[in-house]
Coordinates of C-alpha atoms in Angstrom, one line a residue:
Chain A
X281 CA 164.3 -1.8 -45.4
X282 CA 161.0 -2.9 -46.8
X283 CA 159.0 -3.7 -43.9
X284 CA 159.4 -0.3 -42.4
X285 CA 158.4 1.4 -46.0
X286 CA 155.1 2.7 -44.5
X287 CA 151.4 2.1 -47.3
X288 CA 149.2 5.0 -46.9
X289 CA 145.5 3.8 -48.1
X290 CA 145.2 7.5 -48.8
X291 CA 141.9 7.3 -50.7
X292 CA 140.7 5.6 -47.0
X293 CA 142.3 7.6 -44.3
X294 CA 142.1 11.3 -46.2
X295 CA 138.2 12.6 -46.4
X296 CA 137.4 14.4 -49.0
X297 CA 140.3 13.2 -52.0
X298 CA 138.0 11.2 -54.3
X299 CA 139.9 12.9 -57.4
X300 CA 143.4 11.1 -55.8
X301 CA 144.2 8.0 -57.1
X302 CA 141.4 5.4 -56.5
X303 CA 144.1 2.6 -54.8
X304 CA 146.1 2.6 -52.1
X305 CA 149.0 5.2 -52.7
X306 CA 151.7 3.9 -51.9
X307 CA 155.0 6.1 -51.1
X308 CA 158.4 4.3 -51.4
X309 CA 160.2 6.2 -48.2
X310 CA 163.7 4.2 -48.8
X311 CA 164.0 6.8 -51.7
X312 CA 163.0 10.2 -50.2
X313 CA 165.9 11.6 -47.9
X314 CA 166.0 11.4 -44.2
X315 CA 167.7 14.4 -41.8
X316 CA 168.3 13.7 -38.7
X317 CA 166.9 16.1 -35.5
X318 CA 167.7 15.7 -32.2
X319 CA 165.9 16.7 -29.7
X320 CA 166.6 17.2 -25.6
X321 CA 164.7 17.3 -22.1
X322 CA 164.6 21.5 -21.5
X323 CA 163.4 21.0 -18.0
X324 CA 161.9 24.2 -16.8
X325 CA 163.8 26.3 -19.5
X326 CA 161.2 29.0 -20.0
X327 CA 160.8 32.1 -21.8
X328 CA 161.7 34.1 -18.6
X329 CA 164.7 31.7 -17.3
X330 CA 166.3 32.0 -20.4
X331 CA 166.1 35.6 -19.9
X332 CA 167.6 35.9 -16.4
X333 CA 171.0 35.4 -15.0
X334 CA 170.5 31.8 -14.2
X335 CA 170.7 31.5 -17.9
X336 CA 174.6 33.1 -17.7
X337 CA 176.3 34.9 -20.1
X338 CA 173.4 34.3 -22.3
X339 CA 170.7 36.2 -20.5
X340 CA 171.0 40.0 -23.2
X341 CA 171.9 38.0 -26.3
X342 CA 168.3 36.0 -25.8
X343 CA 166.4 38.7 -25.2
X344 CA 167.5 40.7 -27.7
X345 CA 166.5 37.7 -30.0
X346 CA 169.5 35.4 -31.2
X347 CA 169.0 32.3 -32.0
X348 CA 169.5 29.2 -29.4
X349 CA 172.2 27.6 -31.7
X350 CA 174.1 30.6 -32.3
X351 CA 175.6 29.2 -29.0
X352 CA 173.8 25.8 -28.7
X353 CA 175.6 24.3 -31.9
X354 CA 178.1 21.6 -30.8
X355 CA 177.2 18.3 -32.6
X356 CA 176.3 16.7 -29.6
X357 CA 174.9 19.7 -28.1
X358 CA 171.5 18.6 -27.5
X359 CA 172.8 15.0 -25.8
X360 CA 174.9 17.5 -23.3
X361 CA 171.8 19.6 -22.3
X362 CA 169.3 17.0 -22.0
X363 CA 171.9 14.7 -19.8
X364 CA 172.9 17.7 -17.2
X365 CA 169.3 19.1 -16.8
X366 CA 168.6 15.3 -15.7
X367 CA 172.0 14.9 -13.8
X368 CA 170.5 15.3 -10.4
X369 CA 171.3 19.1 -9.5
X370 CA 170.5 21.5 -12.1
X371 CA 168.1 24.0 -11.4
X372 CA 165.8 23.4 -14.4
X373 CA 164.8 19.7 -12.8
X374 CA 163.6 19.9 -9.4
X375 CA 162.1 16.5 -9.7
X376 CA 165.4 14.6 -11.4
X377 CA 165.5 12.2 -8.0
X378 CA 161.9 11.3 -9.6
X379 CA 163.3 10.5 -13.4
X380 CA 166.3 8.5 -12.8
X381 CA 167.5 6.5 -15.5
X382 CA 165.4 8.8 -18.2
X383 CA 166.7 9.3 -21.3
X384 CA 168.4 13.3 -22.2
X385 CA 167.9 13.3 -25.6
X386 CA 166.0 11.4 -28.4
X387 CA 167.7 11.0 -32.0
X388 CA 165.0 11.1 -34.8
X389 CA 165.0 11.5 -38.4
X390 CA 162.3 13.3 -40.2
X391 CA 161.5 12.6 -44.0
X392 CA 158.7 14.7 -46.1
X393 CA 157.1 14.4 -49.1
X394 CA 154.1 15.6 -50.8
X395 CA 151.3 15.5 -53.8
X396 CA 148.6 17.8 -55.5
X397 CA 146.8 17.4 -52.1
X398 CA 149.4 16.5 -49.0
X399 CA 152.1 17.1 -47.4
X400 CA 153.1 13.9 -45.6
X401 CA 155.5 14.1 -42.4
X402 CA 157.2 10.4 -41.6
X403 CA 159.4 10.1 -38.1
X404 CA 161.2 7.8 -36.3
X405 CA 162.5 7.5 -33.3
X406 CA 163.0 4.6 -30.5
X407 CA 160.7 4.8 -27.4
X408 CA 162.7 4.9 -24.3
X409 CA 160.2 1.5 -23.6
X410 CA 161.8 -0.8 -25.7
X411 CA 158.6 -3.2 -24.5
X412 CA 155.4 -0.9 -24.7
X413 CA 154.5 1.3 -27.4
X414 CA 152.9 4.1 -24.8
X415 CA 149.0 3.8 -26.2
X416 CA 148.0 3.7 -22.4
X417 CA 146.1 6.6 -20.9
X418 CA 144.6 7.3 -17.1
X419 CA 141.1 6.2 -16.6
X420 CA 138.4 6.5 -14.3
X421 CA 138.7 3.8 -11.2
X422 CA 135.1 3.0 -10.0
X423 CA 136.0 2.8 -6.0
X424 CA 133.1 1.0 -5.6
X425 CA 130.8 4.3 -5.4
X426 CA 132.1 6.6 -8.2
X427 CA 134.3 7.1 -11.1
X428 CA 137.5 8.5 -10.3
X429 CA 140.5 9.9 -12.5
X430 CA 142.9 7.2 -12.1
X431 CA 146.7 7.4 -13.0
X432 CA 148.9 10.5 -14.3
X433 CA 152.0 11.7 -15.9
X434 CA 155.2 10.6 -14.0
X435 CA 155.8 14.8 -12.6
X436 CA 152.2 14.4 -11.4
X437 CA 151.7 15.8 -8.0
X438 CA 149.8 12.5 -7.2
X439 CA 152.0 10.4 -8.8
X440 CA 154.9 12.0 -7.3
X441 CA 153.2 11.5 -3.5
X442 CA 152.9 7.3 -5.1
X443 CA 148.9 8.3 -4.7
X444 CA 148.3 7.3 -8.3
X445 CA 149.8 5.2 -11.1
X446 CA 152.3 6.5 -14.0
X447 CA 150.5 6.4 -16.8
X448 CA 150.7 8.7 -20.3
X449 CA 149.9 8.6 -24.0
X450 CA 153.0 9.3 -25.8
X451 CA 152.7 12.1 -28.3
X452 CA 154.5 13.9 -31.7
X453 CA 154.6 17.3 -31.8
X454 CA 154.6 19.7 -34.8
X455 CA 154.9 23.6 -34.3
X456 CA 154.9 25.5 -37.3
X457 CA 155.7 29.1 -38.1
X458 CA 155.5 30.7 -41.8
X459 CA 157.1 33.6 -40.7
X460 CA 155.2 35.7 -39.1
X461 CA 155.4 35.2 -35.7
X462 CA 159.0 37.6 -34.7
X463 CA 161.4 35.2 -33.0
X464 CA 160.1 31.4 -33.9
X465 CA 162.9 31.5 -36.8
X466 CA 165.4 31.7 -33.9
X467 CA 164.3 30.7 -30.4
X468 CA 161.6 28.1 -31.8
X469 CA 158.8 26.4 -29.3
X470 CA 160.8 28.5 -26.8
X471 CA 158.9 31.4 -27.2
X472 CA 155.8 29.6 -26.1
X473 CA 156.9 27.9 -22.7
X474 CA 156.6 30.4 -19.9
X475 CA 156.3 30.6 -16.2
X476 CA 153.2 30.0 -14.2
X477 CA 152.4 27.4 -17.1
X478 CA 151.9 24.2 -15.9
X479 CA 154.3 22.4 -13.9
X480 CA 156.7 25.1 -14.7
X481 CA 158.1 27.5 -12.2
X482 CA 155.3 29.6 -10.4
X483 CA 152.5 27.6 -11.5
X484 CA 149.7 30.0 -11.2
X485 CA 147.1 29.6 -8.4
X486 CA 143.5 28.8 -9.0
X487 CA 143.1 32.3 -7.4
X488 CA 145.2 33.7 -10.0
X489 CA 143.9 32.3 -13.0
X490 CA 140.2 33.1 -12.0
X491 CA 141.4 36.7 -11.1
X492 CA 142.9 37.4 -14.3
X493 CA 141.0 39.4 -17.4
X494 CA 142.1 37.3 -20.9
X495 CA 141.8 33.7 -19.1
X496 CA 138.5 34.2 -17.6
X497 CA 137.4 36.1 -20.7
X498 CA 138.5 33.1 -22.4
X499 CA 136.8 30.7 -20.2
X500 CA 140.3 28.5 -19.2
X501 CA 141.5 27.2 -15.7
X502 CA 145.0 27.1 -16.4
X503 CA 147.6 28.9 -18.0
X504 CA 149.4 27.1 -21.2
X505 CA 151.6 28.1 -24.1
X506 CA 151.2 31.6 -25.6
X507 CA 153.6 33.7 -27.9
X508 CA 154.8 36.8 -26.6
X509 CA 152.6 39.1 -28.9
X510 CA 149.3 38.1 -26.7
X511 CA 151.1 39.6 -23.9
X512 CA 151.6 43.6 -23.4
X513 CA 154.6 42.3 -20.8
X514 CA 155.8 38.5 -22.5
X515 CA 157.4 38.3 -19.6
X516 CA 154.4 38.1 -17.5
X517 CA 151.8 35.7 -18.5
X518 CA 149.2 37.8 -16.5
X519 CA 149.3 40.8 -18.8
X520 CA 146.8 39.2 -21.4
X521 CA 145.6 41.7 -24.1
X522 CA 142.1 42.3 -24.7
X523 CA 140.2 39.9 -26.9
X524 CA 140.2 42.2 -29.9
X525 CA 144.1 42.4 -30.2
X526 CA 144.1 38.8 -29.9
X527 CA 141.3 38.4 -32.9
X528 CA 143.8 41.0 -35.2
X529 CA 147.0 39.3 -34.3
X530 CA 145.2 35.9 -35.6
X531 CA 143.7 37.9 -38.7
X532 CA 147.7 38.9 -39.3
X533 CA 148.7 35.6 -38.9
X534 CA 150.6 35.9 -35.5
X535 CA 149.9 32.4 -34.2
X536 CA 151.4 29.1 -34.6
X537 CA 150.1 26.0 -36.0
X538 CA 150.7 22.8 -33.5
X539 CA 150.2 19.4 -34.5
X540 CA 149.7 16.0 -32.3
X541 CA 150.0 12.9 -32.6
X542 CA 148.4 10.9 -29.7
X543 CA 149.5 7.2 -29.1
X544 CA 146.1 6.8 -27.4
X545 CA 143.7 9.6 -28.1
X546 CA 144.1 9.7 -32.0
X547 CA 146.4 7.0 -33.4
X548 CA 143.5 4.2 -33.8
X549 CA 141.3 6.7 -35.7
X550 CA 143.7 7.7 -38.2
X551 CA 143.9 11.2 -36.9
X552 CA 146.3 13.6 -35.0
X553 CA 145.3 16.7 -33.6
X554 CA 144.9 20.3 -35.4
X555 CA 145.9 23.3 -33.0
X556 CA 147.5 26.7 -32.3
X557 CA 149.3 28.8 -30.1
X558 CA 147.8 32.7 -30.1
X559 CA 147.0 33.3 -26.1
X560 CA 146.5 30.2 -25.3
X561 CA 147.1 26.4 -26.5
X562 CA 144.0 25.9 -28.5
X563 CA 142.2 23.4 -30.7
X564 CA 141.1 24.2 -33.8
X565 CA 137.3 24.9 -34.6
X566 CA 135.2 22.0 -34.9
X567 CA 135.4 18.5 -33.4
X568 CA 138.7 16.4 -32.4
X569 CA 139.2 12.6 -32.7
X570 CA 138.6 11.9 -29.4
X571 CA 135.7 13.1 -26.9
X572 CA 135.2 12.8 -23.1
X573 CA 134.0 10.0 -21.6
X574 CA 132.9 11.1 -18.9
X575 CA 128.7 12.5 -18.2
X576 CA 129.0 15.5 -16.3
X577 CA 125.5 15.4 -15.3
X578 CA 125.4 11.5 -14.0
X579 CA 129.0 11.8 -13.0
X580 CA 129.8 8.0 -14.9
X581 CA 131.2 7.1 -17.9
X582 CA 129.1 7.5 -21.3
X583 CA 130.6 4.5 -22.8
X584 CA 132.1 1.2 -21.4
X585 CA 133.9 -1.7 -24.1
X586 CA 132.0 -4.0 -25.6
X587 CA 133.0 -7.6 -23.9
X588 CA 132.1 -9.0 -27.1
X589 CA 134.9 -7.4 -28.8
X590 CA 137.2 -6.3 -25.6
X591 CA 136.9 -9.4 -24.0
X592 CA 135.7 -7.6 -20.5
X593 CA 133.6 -4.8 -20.5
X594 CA 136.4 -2.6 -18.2
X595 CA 139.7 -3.3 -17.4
X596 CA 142.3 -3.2 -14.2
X597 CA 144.8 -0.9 -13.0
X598 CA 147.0 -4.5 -13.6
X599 CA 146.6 -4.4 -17.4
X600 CA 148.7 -1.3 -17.7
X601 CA 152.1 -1.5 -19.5
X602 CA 150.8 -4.6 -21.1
X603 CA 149.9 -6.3 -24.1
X604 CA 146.1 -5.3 -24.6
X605 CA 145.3 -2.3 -26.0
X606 CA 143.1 -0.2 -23.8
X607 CA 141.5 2.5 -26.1
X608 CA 137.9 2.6 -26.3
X609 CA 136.5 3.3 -30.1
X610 CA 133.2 4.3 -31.5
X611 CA 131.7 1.8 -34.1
X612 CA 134.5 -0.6 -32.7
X613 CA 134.7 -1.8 -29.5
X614 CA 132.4 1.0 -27.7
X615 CA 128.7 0.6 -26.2
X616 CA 126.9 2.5 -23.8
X617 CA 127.4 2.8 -20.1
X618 CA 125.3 0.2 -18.4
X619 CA 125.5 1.4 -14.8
X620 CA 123.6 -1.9 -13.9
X621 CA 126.2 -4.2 -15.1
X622 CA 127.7 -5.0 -12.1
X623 CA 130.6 -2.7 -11.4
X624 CA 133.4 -4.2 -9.2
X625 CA 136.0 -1.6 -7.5
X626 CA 139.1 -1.5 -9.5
X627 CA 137.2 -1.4 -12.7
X628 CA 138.6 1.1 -15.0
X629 CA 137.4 2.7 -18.5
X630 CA 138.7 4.8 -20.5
X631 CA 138.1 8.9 -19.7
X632 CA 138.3 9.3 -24.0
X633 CA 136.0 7.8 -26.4
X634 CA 137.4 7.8 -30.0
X635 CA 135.6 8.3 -33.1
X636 CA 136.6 8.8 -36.5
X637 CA 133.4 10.0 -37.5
X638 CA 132.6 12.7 -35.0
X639 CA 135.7 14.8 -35.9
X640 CA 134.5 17.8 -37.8
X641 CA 136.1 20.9 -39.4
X642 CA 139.0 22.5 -38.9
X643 CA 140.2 20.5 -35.6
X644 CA 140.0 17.3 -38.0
X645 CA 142.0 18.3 -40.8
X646 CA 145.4 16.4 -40.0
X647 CA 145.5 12.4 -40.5
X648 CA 148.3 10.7 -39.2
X649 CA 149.6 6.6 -39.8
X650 CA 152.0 4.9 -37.5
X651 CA 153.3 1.6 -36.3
X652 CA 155.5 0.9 -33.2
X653 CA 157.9 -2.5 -34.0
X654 CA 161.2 -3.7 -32.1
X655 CA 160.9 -0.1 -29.7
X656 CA 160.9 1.9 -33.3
X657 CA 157.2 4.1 -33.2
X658 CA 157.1 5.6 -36.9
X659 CA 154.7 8.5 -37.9
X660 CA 153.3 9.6 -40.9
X661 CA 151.3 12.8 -40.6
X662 CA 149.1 14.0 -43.4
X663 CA 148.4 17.8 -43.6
X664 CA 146.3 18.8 -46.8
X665 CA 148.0 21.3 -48.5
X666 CA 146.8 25.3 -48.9
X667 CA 143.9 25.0 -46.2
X668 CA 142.4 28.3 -45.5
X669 CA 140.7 27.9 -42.4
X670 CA 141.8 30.8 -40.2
X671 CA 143.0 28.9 -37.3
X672 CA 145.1 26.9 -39.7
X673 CA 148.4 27.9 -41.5
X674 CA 148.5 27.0 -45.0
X675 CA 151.3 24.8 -46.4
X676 CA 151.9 25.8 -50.0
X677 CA 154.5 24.3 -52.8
X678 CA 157.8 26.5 -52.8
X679 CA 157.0 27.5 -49.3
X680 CA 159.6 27.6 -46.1
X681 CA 158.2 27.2 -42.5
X682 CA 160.4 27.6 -39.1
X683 CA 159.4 24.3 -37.7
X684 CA 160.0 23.0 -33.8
X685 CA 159.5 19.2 -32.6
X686 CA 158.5 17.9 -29.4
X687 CA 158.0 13.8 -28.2
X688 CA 156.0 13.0 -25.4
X689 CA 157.7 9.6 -24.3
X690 CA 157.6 7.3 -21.4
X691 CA 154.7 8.6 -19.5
X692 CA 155.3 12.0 -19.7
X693 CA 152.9 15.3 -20.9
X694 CA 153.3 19.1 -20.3
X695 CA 156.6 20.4 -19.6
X696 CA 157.8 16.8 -19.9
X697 CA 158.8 16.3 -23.3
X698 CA 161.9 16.1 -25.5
X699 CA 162.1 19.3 -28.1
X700 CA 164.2 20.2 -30.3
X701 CA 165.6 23.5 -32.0
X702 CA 164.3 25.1 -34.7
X703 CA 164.9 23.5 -38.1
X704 CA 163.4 24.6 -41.4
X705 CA 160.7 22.8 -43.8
X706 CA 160.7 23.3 -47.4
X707 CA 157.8 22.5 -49.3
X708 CA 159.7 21.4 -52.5
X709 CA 162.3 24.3 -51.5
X710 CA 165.2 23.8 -50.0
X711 CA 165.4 23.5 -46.4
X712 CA 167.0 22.0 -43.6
X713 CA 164.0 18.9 -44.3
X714 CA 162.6 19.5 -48.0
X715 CA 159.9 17.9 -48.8
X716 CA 160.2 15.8 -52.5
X717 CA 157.6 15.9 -54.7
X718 CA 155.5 12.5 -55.7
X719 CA 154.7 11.5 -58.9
Chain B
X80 CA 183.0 21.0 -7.9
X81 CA 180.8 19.0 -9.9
X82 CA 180.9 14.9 -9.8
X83 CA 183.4 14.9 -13.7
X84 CA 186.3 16.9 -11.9
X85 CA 186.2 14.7 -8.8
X86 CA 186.2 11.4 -10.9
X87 CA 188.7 13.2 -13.0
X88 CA 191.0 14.0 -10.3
X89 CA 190.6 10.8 -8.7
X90 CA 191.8 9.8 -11.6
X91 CA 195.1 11.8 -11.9
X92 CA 195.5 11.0 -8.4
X93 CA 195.6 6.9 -9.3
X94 CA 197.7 7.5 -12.2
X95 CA 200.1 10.4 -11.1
X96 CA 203.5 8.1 -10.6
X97 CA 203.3 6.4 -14.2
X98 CA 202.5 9.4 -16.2
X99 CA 202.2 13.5 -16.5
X100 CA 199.0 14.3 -15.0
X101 CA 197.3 16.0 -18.1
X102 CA 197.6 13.5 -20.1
X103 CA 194.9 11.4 -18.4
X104 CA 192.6 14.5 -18.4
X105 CA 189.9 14.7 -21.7
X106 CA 190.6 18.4 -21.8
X107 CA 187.6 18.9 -25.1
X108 CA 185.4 17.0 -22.3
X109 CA 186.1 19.3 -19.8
X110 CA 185.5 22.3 -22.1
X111 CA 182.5 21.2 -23.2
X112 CA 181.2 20.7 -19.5
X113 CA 181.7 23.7 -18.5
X114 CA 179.8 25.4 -21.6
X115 CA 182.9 27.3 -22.4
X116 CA 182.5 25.8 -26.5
X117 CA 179.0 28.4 -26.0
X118 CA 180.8 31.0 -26.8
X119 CA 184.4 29.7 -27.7
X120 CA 183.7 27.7 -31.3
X121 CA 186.8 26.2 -33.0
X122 CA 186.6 28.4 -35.9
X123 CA 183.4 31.2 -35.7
X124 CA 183.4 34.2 -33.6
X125 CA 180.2 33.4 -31.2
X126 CA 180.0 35.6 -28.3
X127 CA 183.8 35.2 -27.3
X128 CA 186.6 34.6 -29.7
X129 CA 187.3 31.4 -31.8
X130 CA 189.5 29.1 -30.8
X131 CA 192.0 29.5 -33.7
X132 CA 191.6 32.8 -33.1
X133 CA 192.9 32.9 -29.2
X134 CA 195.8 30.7 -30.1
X135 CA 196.8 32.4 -33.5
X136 CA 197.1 35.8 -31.0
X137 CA 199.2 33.4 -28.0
X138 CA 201.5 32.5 -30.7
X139 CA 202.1 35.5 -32.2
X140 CA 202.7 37.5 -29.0
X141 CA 203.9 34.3 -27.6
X142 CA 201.8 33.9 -24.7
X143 CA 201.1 30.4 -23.0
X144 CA 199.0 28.4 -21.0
X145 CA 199.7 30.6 -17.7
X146 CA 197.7 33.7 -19.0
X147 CA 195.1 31.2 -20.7
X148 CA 194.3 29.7 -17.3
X149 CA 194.0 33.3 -15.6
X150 CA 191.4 34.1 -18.0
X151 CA 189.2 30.9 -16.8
X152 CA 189.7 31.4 -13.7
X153 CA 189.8 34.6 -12.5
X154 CA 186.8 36.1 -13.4
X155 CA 187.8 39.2 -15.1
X156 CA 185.4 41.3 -16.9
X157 CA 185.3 40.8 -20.5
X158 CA 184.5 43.6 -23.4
X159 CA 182.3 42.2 -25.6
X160 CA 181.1 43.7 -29.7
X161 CA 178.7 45.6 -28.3
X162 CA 181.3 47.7 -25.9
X163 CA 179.3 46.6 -22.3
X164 CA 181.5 44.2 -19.9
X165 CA 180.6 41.5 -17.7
X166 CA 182.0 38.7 -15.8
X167 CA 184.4 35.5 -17.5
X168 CA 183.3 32.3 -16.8
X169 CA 185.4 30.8 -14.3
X170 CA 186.2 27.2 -14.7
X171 CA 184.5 24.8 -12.4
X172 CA 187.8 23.2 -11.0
X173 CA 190.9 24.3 -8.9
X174 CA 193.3 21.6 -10.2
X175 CA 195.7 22.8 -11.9
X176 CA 196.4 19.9 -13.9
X177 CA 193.1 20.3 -15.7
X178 CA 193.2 24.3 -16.2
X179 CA 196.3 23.5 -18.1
X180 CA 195.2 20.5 -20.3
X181 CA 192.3 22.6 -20.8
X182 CA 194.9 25.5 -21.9
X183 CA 197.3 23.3 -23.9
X184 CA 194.0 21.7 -25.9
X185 CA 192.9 25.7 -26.6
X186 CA 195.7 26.9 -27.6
X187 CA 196.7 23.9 -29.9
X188 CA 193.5 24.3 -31.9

């Protein structure tokens, strides 16, 4: 198994490690153990569903806080789930019709490992697409006047109404807990998925979200993931608390630390996303590894590619799904926009711009390495050890953290991922996955 | 009736001259379908009894399959640990064939 033993040019991808060996590091991962996670398709399985009598016989045991696989522990449990929430007529998928032939449940392993300075996360898993590794992401269309958001996630409205084309990033998840948020240990990335979310049942209304205290106070459009502690009802997303019970529950640690992976909008930069979940699905402070490319004052794109080095200096709805990469870098294959350059309708760029460089602080603290051969996408995520940034929880040797895993796959975001239970992560402790110290 | 039980009594149906109807049936399948291993486990107590449990009690107070399948089917209410009651699941078929393998596979755990 060689070829899939993944290098890490640590000294190159990790800032700030000049006292780490000077060469590449190399980690032998046929010799560090491998557990196997599955995970499933929860459909629309929120906080509150799993709360109410559709949820039956089950409905006063969850709220009162056991854990999912108390009940949910068959060996194929997950595999069962995922198949009859896609079977056509469960409640939890109204759009099933729309994901025929999608896969229930994906079966990965997850390996760990770490050194004076990392802890390094490897998975793998096979992409539903055996033929594409799921780097492609919407664009902007020029129609011939303006740039328009092209494509979309296949529960899209617009894609659903066949206005738009299916198009996604696939995506890794990480949600971490070191104990202090009640209920991760047993109910996992569950506690975070709620009605009036996105997608989810009762979406809220632009009327809704402008009308309500915490989201406007907060300066968001939407409602996303939150943990019941930033709500004096968790059962109502609308019952926000005020700003400075939100600031103490972060001081105390009540948040969760989410990690991404993006096929598109981090891979090529080495990077994957640093998060949390408090009141809201944030980023961490400081700068991500990928930026919009989109000028909000001249309403075009700020970069285009470089034909030089892209071969075109745009691409067509056409090259989706195939074998060009489409992601637009900084220093690589980026210039400016040149809104003289002779713009045909059907030209599409990128809406991100990636840039190693231009991620700062604490949003840019997690590196990731991965490679996608024969439908296999393997990913290495770096995470320095003891960070103590305070939107950031700090791994530590002879820790335990509740973790929960999510995969983005086949054109898919939001509510449409695979996720799994809760497992645990041992930082050289034992755990459900420990991770082995390097020498 | 969901799109299993139809298949599987289409099935029984095709087969029924050359062999006892149950046999044909995947009664762990069946369980498993209709969540009943959520809260019936082969050897823990989860939120209803195990299964060696249930059949060490039908053996000793020699009970069979009969009063099995009025339990998944009839909807009585259940006491549970904590003292309140609520509804049994019932079993998402009427054939009796598959209440009983689903009985006999129970009760020979």
């Amino acid at each position: 198994m060689k070829k899939t033993a993944l290098f890490l040019g640590v000294s190159v991808i990790v800032a700030g490690c000049a006292s780490v060996a000077t060469g590449p590091q190399a980690i032998d991962w046929n010799k560090i153990p491998a557990t196997k996670v599955a995970l499933f398709y929860p459909g629309q399985s929120s906080y509150q569903w799993l709360r109410s009598e559709a949820h039956a016989g089950a409905a006063k045991e969850t709220a009162r806080g056991d854990s999912c696989t108390s009940c949910h522990d068959d060996p194929k449990e997950e595999q069962r789930q995922g198949a009859k929430i896609l079977r056509g007529n469960h409640p939890l998928e109204p759009h099933a019709a729309a994901l025929k032939g999608k896969n229930g449940h994906i079966d990965m392993t997850v390996q760990a490992a770490y050194d004076d300075k990392n802890a390094y996360l490897r998975f793998q898993y096979k992409t539903h697409n055996p033929n594409h590794p799921g780097n492609d992401y919407p664009g902007y269309r020029f129609d011939g006047k303006e740039w328009k958001a092209y494509g979309g996630m296949r529960l899209n409205k617009n894609v659903l109404a066949g206005k738009t084309g299916i198009v996604y990033e696939n995506r890794l998840n990480i949600m971490l807990d070191d104990g202090k948020v009640p209920g991760f240990a047993q109910q996992g990335c569950w506690l975070t998925c709620h009605d009036g979310e996105r997608d989810m049942q009762k979406e809220a209304s632009k009327a809704e979200v402008e009308a309500n205290a915490l989201l406007k106070a907060i300066k968001k459009s939407d409602v996303r993931k939150y943990i019941p502690a930033s709500r004096s009802d968790p059962m109502d997303w609308k019952t926000g608390k005020p700003l400075d019970e939100i600031a103490k529950l972060k001081a105390s640690g009540q948040f969760l630390e989410l990690m991404q992976w993006r096929a598109h909008r981090s891979d090529k930069v080495g990077g994957a996303d640093d998060g949390y979940v408090l009141e809201y699905r944030n980023f961490d402070k400081g700068s991500n590894h990928f930026a919009s490319n989109m000028d909000g004052k001249t309403k075009q794109p700020k970069f285009m590619f470089d034909p030089a080095k892209f071969g075109a200096k745009a691409f067509a709805a056409s090259d989706y799904g195939g074998k060009k990469e489409l992601i637009l870098v900084k220093g690589v294959n980026a210039v400016p926009f040149d809104p003289n350059a002779g713009w045909k309708e059907g030209d599409i760029l990128p809406q991100y711009v990636l840039s190693a460089a231009d991620a700062k602080g604490s949003a840019a603290d997690n590196k990731a390495v991965s490679s996608w051969k024969d439908g296999v996408q393997t990913v290495v995520f770096i995470r320095p050890l003891g960070l103590a940034n305070d939107d950031d929880k700090a791994l530590k040797p002879g820790g335990v953290y509740n973790v929960g895993f999510a995969i983005h796959d086949d054109n898919m975001t939001g509510r449409g991922h695979h996720v799994s239970y809760t497992k645990t992560l041992g930082i050289g402790a034992k755990a459900d996955i420990t991770a082995v110290k390097l020498n | 009736m969901n799109i299993r039980t139809l298949i599987v009594s289409a099935a029984i149906g095709g087969l029924c001259l050359s062999a006892p109807a149950f046999a044909q049936v995947d009664a762990e399948e069946i369980f498993k379908e209709n969540d009943c291993h959520k809260c019936h486990h082969p050897t823990k107590a989860k939120k209803g009894p195990s299964l060696a449990k249930i059949a060490a009690k039908y053996k000793e107070k020699k009970l069979d399959e009969k009063e099995a399948i009025k339990h998944m089917t009839a909807g009585k209410k259940v006491e549970l640990d904590d003292g309140t009651k609520e509804d049994h699941k019932i079993i998402d078929t009427k054939d009796v064939a598959v209440q009983t393998a689903v009985a006999k596979w129970m009760l020979n755990r």
